[in-house]
C-alpha atoms as an extended CHARMM CRD file, in Angstrom:
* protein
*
       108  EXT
         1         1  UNK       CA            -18.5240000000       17.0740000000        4.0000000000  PROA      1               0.0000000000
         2         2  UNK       CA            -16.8870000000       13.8850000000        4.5710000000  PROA      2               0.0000000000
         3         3  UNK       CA            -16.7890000000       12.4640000000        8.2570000000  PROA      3               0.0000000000
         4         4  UNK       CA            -13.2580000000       11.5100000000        8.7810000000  PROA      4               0.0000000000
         5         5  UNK       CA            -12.2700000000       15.2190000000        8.2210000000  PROA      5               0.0000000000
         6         6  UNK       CA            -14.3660000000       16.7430000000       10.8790000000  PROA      6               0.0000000000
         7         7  UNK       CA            -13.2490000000       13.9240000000       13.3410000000  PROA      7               0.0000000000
         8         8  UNK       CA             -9.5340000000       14.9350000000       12.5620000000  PROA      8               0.0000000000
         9         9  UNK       CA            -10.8720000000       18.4650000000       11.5900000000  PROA      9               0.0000000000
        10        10  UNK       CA             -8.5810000000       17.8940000000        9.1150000000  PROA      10              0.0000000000
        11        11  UNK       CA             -6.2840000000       20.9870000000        6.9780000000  PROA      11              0.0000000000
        12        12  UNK       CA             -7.2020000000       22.1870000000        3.5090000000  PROA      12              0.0000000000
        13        13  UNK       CA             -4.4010000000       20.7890000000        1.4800000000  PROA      13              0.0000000000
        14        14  UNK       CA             -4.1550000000       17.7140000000        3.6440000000  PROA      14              0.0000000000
        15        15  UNK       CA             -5.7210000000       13.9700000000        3.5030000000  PROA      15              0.0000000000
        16        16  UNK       CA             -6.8890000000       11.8120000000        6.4380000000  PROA      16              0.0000000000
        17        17  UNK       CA             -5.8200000000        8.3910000000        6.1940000000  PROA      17              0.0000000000
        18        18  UNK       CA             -7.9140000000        5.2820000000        7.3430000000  PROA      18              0.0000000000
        19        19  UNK       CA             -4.9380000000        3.4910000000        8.9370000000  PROA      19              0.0000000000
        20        20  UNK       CA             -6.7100000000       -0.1370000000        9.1310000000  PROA      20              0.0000000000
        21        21  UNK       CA             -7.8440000000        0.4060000000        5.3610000000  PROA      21              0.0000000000
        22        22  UNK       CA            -11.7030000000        0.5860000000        6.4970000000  PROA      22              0.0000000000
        23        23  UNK       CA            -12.9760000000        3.6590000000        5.4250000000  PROA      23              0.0000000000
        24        24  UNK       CA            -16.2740000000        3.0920000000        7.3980000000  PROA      24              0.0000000000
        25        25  UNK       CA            -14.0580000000        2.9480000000       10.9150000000  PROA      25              0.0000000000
        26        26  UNK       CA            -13.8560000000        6.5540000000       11.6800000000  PROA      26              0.0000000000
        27        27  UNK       CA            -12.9670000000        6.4450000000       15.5820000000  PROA      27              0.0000000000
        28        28  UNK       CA            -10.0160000000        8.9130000000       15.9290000000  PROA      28              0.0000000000
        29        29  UNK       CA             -7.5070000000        6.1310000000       16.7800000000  PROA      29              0.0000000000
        30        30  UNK       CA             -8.3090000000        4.5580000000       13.1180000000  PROA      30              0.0000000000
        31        31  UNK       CA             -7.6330000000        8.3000000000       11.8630000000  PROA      31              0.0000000000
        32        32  UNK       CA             -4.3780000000       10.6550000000       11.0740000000  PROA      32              0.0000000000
        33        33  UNK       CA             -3.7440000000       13.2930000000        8.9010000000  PROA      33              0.0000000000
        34        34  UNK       CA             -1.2200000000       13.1090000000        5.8870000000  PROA      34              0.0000000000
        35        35  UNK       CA             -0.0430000000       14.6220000000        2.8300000000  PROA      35              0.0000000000
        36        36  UNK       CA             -1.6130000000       12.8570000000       -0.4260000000  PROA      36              0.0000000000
        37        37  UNK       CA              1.5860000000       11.0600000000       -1.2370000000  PROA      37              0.0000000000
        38        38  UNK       CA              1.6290000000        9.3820000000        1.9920000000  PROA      38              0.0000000000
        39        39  UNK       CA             -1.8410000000        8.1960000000        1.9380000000  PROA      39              0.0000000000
        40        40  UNK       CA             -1.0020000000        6.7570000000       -1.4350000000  PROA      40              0.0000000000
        41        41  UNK       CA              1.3730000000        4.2480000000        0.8380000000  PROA      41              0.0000000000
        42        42  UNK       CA             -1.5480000000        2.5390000000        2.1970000000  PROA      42              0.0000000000
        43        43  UNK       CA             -3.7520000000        2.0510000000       -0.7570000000  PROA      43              0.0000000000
        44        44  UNK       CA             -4.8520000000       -1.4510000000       -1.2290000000  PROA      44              0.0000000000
        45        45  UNK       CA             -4.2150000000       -3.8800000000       -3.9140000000  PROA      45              0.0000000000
        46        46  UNK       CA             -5.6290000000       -3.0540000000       -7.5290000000  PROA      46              0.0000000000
        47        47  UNK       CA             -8.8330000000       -5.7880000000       -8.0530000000  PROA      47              0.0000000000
        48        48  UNK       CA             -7.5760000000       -6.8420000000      -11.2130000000  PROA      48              0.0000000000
        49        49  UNK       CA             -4.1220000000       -7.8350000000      -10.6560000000  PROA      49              0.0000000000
        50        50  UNK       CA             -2.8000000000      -11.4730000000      -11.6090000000  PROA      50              0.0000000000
        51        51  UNK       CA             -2.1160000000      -11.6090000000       -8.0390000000  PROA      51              0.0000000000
        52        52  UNK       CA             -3.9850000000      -11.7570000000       -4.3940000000  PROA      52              0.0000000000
        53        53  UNK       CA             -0.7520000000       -9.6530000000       -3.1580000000  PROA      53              0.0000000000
        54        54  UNK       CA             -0.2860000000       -6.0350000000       -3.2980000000  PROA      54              0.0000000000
        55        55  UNK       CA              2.8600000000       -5.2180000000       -5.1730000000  PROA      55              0.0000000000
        56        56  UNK       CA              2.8850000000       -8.6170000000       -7.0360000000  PROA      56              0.0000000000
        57        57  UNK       CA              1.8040000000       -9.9590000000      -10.4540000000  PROA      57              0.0000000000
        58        58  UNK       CA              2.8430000000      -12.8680000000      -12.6000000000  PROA      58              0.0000000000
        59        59  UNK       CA              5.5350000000      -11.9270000000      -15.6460000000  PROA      59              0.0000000000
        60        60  UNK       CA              4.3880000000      -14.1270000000      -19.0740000000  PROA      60              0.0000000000
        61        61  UNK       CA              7.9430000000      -13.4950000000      -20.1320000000  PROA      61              0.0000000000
        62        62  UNK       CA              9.9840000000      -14.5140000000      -17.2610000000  PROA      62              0.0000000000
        63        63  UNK       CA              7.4460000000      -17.0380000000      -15.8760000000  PROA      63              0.0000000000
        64        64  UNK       CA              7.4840000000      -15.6310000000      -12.2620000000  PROA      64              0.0000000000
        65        65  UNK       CA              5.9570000000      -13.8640000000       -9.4820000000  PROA      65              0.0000000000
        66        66  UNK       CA              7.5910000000      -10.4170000000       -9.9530000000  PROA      66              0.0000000000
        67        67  UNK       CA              7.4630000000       -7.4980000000       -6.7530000000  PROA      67              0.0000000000
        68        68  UNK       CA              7.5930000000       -3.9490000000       -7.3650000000  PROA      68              0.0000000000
        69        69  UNK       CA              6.3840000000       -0.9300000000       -5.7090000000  PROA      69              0.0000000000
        70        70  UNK       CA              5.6540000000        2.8710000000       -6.4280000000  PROA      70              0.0000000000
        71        71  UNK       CA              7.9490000000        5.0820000000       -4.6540000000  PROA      71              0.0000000000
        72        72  UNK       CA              7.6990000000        8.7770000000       -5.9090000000  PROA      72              0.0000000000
        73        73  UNK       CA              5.7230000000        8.3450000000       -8.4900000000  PROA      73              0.0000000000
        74        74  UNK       CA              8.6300000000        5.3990000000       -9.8790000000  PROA      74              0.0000000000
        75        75  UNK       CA              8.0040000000        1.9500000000       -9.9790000000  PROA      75              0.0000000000
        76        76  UNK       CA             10.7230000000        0.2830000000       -8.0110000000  PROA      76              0.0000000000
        77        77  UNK       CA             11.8570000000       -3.5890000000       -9.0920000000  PROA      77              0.0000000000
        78        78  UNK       CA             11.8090000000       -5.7840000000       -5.6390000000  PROA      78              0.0000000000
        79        79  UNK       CA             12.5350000000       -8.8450000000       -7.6040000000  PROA      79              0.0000000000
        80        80  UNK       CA             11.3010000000      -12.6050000000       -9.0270000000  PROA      80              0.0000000000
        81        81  UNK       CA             10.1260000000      -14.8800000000       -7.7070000000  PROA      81              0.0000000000
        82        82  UNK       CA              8.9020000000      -18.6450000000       -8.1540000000  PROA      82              0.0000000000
        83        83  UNK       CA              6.5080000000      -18.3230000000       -4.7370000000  PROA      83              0.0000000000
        84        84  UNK       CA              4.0570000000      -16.4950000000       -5.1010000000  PROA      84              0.0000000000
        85        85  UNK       CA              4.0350000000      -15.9520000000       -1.5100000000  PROA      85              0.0000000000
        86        86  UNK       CA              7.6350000000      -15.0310000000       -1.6820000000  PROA      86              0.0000000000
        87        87  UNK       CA              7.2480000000      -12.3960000000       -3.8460000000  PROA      87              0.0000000000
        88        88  UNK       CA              4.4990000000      -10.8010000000       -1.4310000000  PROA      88              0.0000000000
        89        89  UNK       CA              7.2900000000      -11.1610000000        1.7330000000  PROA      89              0.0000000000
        90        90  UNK       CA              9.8130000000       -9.5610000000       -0.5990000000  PROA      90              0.0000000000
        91        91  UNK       CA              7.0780000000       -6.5530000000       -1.1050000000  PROA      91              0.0000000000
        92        92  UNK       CA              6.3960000000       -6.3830000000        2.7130000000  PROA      92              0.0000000000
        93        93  UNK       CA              9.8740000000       -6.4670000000        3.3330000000  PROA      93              0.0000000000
        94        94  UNK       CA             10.1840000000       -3.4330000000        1.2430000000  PROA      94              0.0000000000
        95        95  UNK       CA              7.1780000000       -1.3250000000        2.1660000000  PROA      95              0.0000000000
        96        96  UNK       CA              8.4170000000       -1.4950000000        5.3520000000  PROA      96              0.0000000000
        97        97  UNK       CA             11.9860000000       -0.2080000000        4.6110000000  PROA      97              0.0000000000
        98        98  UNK       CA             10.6230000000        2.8750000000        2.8180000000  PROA      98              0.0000000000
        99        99  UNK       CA              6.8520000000        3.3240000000        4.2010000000  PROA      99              0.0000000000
       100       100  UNK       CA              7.6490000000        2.3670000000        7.7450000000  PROA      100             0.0000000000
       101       101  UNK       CA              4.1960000000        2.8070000000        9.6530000000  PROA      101             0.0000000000
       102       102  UNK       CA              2.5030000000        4.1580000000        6.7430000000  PROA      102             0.0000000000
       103       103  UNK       CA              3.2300000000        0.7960000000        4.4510000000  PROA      103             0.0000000000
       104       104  UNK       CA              0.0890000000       -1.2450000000        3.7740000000  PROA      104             0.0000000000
       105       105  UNK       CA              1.6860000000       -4.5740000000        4.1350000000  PROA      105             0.0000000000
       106       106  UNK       CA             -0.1210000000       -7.7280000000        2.7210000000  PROA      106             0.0000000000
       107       107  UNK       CA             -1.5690000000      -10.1050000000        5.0440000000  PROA      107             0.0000000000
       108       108  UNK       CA              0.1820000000      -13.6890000000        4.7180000000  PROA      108             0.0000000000
């Protein structure tokens, strides 16, 4: 029995998503219900990437920050970038377009 799903008294075949990304914060406001492929939108960043930045790593071959996200399953190309920083505006940017509220944007 997890708590967030009694909170939300969540459906079978649904997910409850930890909107600030705290999974210990469990008041109601922190909590909504969602299908699994929107609470993959607000994963965080993997711990091993070349980057601090969700949706950014460094590319040997073209020497630059590079953006991408997941949409669907697909990896979508954002673009390169010299900054890293630029790269993680260009991924914000993005998440928003497609993600709107449900987009876990990096913090700059």
């Amino acid at each position: 029995m997890h708590m967030h799903r009694e909170v939300l008294n969540a459906p079978d075949g649904f997910e409850v998503d930890h909107i600030n990304g705290n999974t210990l914060d469990n008041r109601k406001s922190n909590l909504r219900i969602v299908t699994h492929q929107r609470n993959m939108h607000n994963v965080s960043s993997h711990g091993d990437s070349s980057s601090q930045y969700r949706g950014v790593f460094w590319n040997k071959q073209k020497l630059k920050w590079t953006a991408q996200i997941c949409l669907d399953g697909k990896r979508r190309h954002i673009g390169h970038f010299v900054n890293e920083l630029d790269a993680a505006r260009a991924y914000n940017q993005e998440a928003i377009r497609l993600f709107g509220q449900y987009a876990r944007l990096n913090q700059l």
